Coordinates of C-alpha atoms and ligand atoms in Angstrom, one line a residue:
M13 CA -1.2 -23.0 16.7
G14 CA -4.7 -22.7 18.0
G15 CA -6.6 -19.7 16.5
S16 CA -4.0 -19.1 13.8
A17 CA -5.0 -18.4 10.2
R18 CA -3.7 -20.5 7.3
R19 CA -2.5 -17.5 5.3
A20 CA -1.6 -13.9 6.1
H21 CA -0.8 -11.0 3.9
A22 CA 1.2 -7.9 4.8
H23 CA 2.3 -4.8 2.8
A24 CA 5.4 -2.7 3.7
P25 CA 6.4 0.6 2.0
A26 CA 9.6 1.7 0.4
T27 CA 11.6 4.2 2.4
L28 CA 14.2 6.9 2.1
S29 CA 17.1 6.7 4.4
N30 CA 19.7 9.2 5.6
L31 CA 17.7 12.3 4.4
G32 CA 21.0 14.0 3.6
C33 CA 22.6 14.6 7.0
G34 CA 21.1 11.7 9.0
F35 CA 23.4 8.8 7.9
D36 CA 22.0 5.6 9.2
V37 CA 19.6 7.3 11.7
L38 CA 16.9 9.1 9.7
G39 CA 14.2 7.4 7.5
L40 CA 11.0 8.2 5.8
A41 CA 8.2 6.0 4.5
L42 CA 6.9 6.6 0.9
E43 CA 3.3 6.1 -0.2
A44 CA 4.6 3.7 -2.9
P45 CA 6.1 1.4 -4.1
G46 CA 6.0 -1.4 -1.5
D47 CA 6.7 -5.0 -1.1
E48 CA 4.1 -7.6 0.0
V49 CA 4.5 -11.0 1.7
V50 CA 1.9 -13.8 1.8
A51 CA 2.8 -16.3 4.5
S52 CA 1.2 -19.7 4.6
I53 CA 1.3 -22.7 6.9
A54 CA 3.4 -25.5 5.4
S55 CA 4.6 -28.9 6.5
G56 CA 8.0 -28.9 8.0
R57 CA 9.7 -26.6 10.5
G58 CA 10.8 -23.0 10.0
V59 CA 10.6 -21.2 6.6
V60 CA 10.5 -24.1 4.2
A61 CA 10.0 -22.4 0.8
V62 CA 10.3 -18.9 -0.7
G63 CA 8.7 -17.7 -3.9
V64 CA 9.5 -14.2 -5.4
T65 CA 7.4 -12.4 -8.0
G66 CA 7.3 -8.9 -9.4
E67 CA 10.6 -6.9 -9.4
E68 CA 12.4 -10.1 -8.5
A69 CA 15.6 -9.6 -10.5
G70 CA 18.6 -9.8 -8.1
V71 CA 16.5 -11.0 -5.1
P72 CA 17.6 -14.3 -3.6
G73 CA 15.1 -17.1 -3.4
D74 CA 17.2 -19.1 -0.9
P75 CA 15.5 -18.8 2.6
T76 CA 18.9 -18.4 4.2
R77 CA 19.6 -15.2 2.2
N78 CA 16.1 -13.8 1.5
S79 CA 15.4 -10.8 3.9
A80 CA 11.6 -11.6 4.1
A81 CA 12.4 -15.2 4.9
L82 CA 15.0 -14.5 7.6
A83 CA 12.7 -12.0 9.2
A84 CA 9.9 -14.6 9.1
Q85 CA 12.2 -17.2 10.6
A86 CA 13.2 -14.7 13.4
V87 CA 9.4 -14.4 14.2
I88 CA 8.9 -18.2 14.3
D89 CA 11.9 -18.5 16.6
R90 CA 10.6 -15.8 18.9
S91 CA 7.1 -17.3 19.0
G92 CA 8.5 -20.7 20.2
L93 CA 6.0 -22.5 17.9
D94 CA 7.0 -25.6 16.0
A95 CA 5.6 -24.2 12.7
G96 CA 6.4 -24.6 9.0
V97 CA 5.9 -21.4 6.9
E98 CA 6.0 -20.8 3.2
I99 CA 6.7 -17.2 2.0
L100 CA 5.5 -15.6 -1.2
L101 CA 7.3 -12.3 -1.7
R102 CA 5.8 -9.9 -4.2
K103 CA 8.5 -7.3 -5.0
G104 CA 7.3 -3.8 -5.8
I105 CA 10.5 -2.2 -5.0
P106 CA 13.4 -2.8 -7.4
F107 CA 16.5 -4.5 -6.1
A108 CA 19.4 -2.2 -5.1
S109 CA 17.5 1.0 -5.9
G110 CA 18.2 2.9 -2.7
L111 CA 14.5 2.7 -1.7
G112 CA 14.8 0.3 1.2
G113 CA 13.8 -2.9 -0.7
S114 CA 15.4 -5.4 1.6
A115 CA 14.0 -3.6 4.7
A116 CA 10.5 -3.6 3.3
S117 CA 10.6 -7.3 2.4
A118 CA 11.8 -8.0 6.0
V119 CA 9.1 -5.9 7.5
A120 CA 6.4 -7.5 5.4
G121 CA 7.9 -11.0 6.2
A122 CA 7.9 -10.3 9.9
L123 CA 4.4 -8.9 10.0
A124 CA 2.8 -11.5 7.9
T125 CA 4.3 -14.4 9.8
D126 CA 3.4 -12.8 13.1
E127 CA -0.2 -12.6 11.9
L128 CA -0.1 -16.1 10.5
L129 CA 1.1 -17.6 13.7
G130 CA -1.0 -15.3 15.9
S131 CA 2.1 -14.6 17.9
R132 CA 1.3 -10.9 18.3
L133 CA 4.8 -9.8 19.0
D134 CA 5.0 -6.2 20.1
G135 CA 6.4 -3.4 17.9
G136 CA 10.0 -3.6 19.4
A137 CA 10.1 -7.4 18.8
L138 CA 8.8 -7.1 15.2
L139 CA 11.5 -4.4 14.6
E140 CA 14.3 -6.8 15.9
C141 CA 13.0 -9.6 13.7
A142 CA 12.8 -7.4 10.6
L143 CA 16.4 -6.2 11.4
Q144 CA 17.7 -9.8 11.2
G145 CA 16.3 -9.9 7.6
E146 CA 17.7 -6.4 6.7
L147 CA 21.2 -7.3 7.9
S148 CA 21.4 -10.1 5.4
G149 CA 19.9 -8.0 2.6
S150 CA 21.9 -4.8 2.9
G151 CA 24.8 -5.6 5.2
S152 CA 23.6 -2.8 7.4
E153 CA 22.6 -3.0 11.0
A154 CA 21.1 0.4 10.9
A155 CA 17.3 0.5 11.6
D156 CA 16.6 3.7 9.5
N157 CA 14.8 1.9 6.6
V158 CA 13.2 -0.9 8.8
A159 CA 11.8 1.5 11.4
A160 CA 10.3 3.9 8.8
S161 CA 8.8 1.0 6.9
L162 CA 7.3 -0.5 10.0
T163 CA 5.9 2.7 11.6
G164 CA 5.4 5.0 8.7
G165 CA 6.2 8.7 8.6
L166 CA 9.6 10.3 9.4
V167 CA 11.7 8.5 12.0
L168 CA 14.8 8.9 14.0
A169 CA 16.4 5.5 14.7
L170 CA 19.0 5.7 17.4
P171 CA 21.7 3.0 17.0
G172 CA 22.0 0.2 19.6
R173 CA 20.2 -2.9 20.6
P174 CA 17.3 -2.6 20.7
P175 CA 17.3 0.5 18.6
V176 CA 15.3 3.4 20.0
V177 CA 12.8 4.8 17.4
V178 CA 11.5 8.3 17.7
R179 CA 8.8 9.5 15.3
L180 CA 9.4 12.9 14.0
P181 CA 6.8 15.4 12.9
A182 CA 6.3 16.3 9.2
P183 CA 5.4 19.9 8.8
A184 CA 2.0 20.2 7.0
G185 CA 2.7 20.1 3.2
L186 CA 6.1 18.6 3.5
A187 CA 6.4 16.4 0.3
V188 CA 9.0 14.2 -1.3
A189 CA 10.2 13.9 -4.9
V190 CA 12.0 10.7 -5.9
A191 CA 13.9 9.9 -9.0
R192 CA 15.1 6.4 -9.6
P193 CA 17.6 5.9 -12.4
H194 CA 17.6 2.3 -13.8
L195 CA 20.9 1.2 -12.2
E196 CA 21.7 -1.0 -9.3
V197 CA 23.9 0.1 -6.4
E198 CA 24.3 -2.5 -3.7
T199 CA 24.3 -1.0 -0.3
R200 CA 26.8 -3.5 1.0
V201 CA 29.3 -2.3 -1.7
A202 CA 28.5 1.4 -1.2
R203 CA 29.1 1.0 2.6
E204 CA 32.5 -0.5 2.1
L205 CA 33.5 2.5 0.1
L206 CA 32.9 4.7 3.1
G207 CA 35.7 3.4 5.4
A208 CA 35.4 3.6 9.1
E209 CA 36.6 7.2 10.0
I210 CA 35.6 10.7 9.2
T211 CA 37.3 13.9 10.2
L212 CA 36.3 15.9 13.2
A213 CA 35.4 18.8 11.0
A214 CA 33.0 16.7 8.9
G215 CA 31.5 15.3 12.0
V216 CA 30.8 18.7 13.5
R217 CA 29.0 19.8 10.3
Q218 CA 27.1 16.5 10.1
W219 CA 25.8 16.4 13.6
G220 CA 25.1 20.1 13.5
N221 CA 23.0 19.6 10.4
T222 CA 21.2 16.5 11.8
A223 CA 20.3 18.4 15.0
G224 CA 19.2 21.4 12.9
L225 CA 17.1 19.3 10.6
V226 CA 15.3 17.7 13.6
A227 CA 14.8 21.2 15.2
G228 CA 13.5 22.5 11.9
L229 CA 10.9 19.7 11.6
F230 CA 9.6 20.3 15.1
R231 CA 9.6 24.1 14.7
E232 CA 8.3 23.9 11.1
E233 CA 11.0 26.3 10.1
W234 CA 11.4 25.7 6.3
E235 CA 14.6 27.7 6.0
L236 CA 16.3 25.8 8.8
I237 CA 15.2 22.4 7.2
A238 CA 16.6 23.6 3.8
R239 CA 19.9 24.7 5.3
C240 CA 20.5 21.4 7.0
L241 CA 19.7 19.0 4.2
R242 CA 23.4 18.3 3.5
D243 CA 25.5 15.1 3.7
E244 CA 29.1 15.7 4.6
V245 CA 29.9 12.1 5.1
A246 CA 28.4 9.5 2.6
E247 CA 27.3 11.6 -0.4
P248 CA 30.8 13.0 -1.3
V249 CA 32.1 9.5 -1.5
R250 CA 29.1 7.9 -3.2
A251 CA 28.1 10.5 -5.7
G252 CA 30.4 9.0 -8.3
L253 CA 28.5 5.8 -8.2
V254 CA 25.4 7.3 -9.9
P255 CA 25.9 8.9 -13.3
G256 CA 23.9 12.1 -13.6
F257 CA 23.4 12.4 -9.8
R258 CA 25.0 15.9 -9.4
E259 CA 23.0 17.2 -12.3
A260 CA 19.8 15.7 -10.9
K261 CA 20.4 17.2 -7.5
A262 CA 21.1 20.6 -9.1
A263 CA 18.0 20.4 -11.2
A264 CA 15.9 19.6 -8.0
L265 CA 17.4 22.6 -6.3
R266 CA 16.7 24.9 -9.3
A267 CA 13.2 23.6 -9.3
G268 CA 12.7 25.0 -5.8
S269 CA 13.2 22.0 -3.5
L270 CA 14.3 22.5 0.0
G271 CA 17.2 20.1 -0.5
A272 CA 18.1 16.9 -2.3
G273 CA 20.5 14.0 -2.0
L274 CA 21.0 10.3 -2.5
S275 CA 18.5 8.1 -0.8
G276 CA 20.5 5.6 1.2
S277 CA 23.3 4.4 -1.0
G278 CA 21.4 5.4 -4.2
P279 CA 20.9 5.3 -7.0
A280 CA 17.5 6.8 -6.0
V281 CA 17.6 10.6 -5.4
F282 CA 15.2 12.4 -3.1
A283 CA 14.2 16.0 -2.8
L284 CA 12.2 17.4 0.1
C285 CA 9.8 20.1 -1.1
R286 CA 7.3 22.5 0.4
G287 CA 4.0 21.2 -1.1
R288 CA 3.1 18.5 -3.6
N289 CA 3.1 20.8 -6.6
A290 CA 6.7 21.7 -5.8
A291 CA 7.6 18.0 -5.5
E292 CA 6.0 17.3 -8.9
C293 CA 8.3 20.0 -10.4
A294 CA 11.4 18.6 -8.7
A295 CA 10.6 15.0 -9.7
D296 CA 10.1 16.1 -13.4
A297 CA 13.4 18.1 -13.3
M298 CA 15.4 15.2 -11.8
Q299 CA 14.0 12.8 -14.4
K300 CA 14.9 15.1 -17.3
A301 CA 18.4 15.6 -15.8
F302 CA 19.0 11.9 -15.6
G303 CA 17.9 11.5 -19.2
E304 CA 20.1 14.3 -20.5
H305 CA 23.2 13.6 -18.5
S306 CA 23.4 9.9 -17.9
G307 CA 21.4 8.3 -20.6
L308 CA 19.7 6.1 -18.0
G309 CA 16.0 5.4 -17.9
C310 CA 14.5 6.9 -14.7
D311 CA 11.2 6.6 -12.9
A312 CA 10.1 9.7 -10.9
F313 CA 7.3 10.0 -8.4
V314 CA 6.1 12.0 -5.4
S315 CA 4.9 11.1 -1.9
A316 CA 3.7 12.9 1.2
A317 CA 6.2 12.8 4.0
D318 CA 3.8 11.3 6.5
A319 CA 2.9 8.1 4.6
P320 CA 1.6 5.1 6.5
G321 CA 3.7 2.2 7.6
A322 CA 3.4 -1.5 7.2
R323 CA -0.1 -3.1 7.5
I324 CA -1.9 -6.4 7.3
V325 CA -3.8 -6.7 4.0
P326 CA -7.3 -8.4 4.5
E327 CA -7.1 -11.6 2.5
S328 CA -10.8 -11.5 1.6
T329 CA -10.2 -8.5 -0.7
G330 CA -6.6 -8.9 -1.6
A331 CA -6.5 -5.0 -1.6
L332 CA -4.4 -2.9 0.6
A333 CA -5.6 -2.6 4.1
G334 CA -8.4 -0.2 5.0
D335 CA -9.9 0.9 8.3
D336 CA -10.1 -2.7 9.5
A337 CA -6.4 -3.2 9.1
R338 CA -4.4 -4.2 12.1
T339 CA -2.9 -0.9 13.5
P340 CA 0.8 -0.7 12.8
P341 CA 3.1 -0.1 15.7
R342 CA 3.8 3.5 16.5
A343 CA 7.4 4.7 17.0
S344 CA 6.7 5.3 20.7
Q345 CA 5.9 1.5 21.1
L346 CA 9.3 0.4 19.7
Ligands
HSE411 N1 21.6 4.2 5.7 C1 22.3 3.1 5.0 C2 23.3 3.6 4.0 C3 21.3 2.3 4.2 O1 23.2 4.7 3.5 O2 24.3 2.8 3.7 C4 20.3 1.4 5.0 O3 20.5 1.3 6.3

């Protein structure tokens, strides 16, 4: 344990996943909200205690079920140290909101514990540790949320172990509008609804759109991006889980967004937009539509599409990390 700190503090951002056509393989980090973990040395072995504050409703405090704690335990196991660690998880991301909350907790848990123990795992190992936490939180082995939260920006997370993560370019000005109706949809439940098979015709449309979206991002072709932001697989099945979703999506499209859909399993809805002003309009339109058609309260906000990923927060300030922050892993390092 020589040279290790007594406490370490990490922040990990919320994320969108799927982005319409990219079920389980596309993710995007948001500027806010995010989850934070403060990890401290404690007596005992492994993760000995977990505290949860903030948006804690629904988040398990049991170390064997908490995604931050499970990711922290995975880091301890990989480091080979005989360490005891206590986790304080500050939830900024509401439970079951479709914004990658369990993934952000897991990423922050892995990063804070790695910093605490001085184990300096590489990006790929941190990703694997965070995925162990995410699996317990969402029931999904997909790396879409975890990879985007760890590296920031827009990512393609190819399935497999270890997952291959490719950072995608965000054309200048690409912005995101998000509306989060006050409702919980558990990813585990929303995944069970999907079943195990799709038709060949739906598959052809979906992989055509995924390839087209990636090409559109590289070529900065707004029309191609807009044409391909469609989900033929999950959204038709899940749309009914979120009252007001169809109206909110239609409102975002009328407001001029490139395309819109459920973020992950919802209930959050995203719209990709050309420019921050356009994203503000889409966010307002979706918020109003949820109010009118579902009666649900709804938060709405915007983000750049190239937001930063997870980082260590200097303990001396308690503020989010600045220039002296540890550089997060780039997708090419995963
Ligand atoms: N992409 C997943 C889903 C969520 O839509 O079920 C997190 O991996």
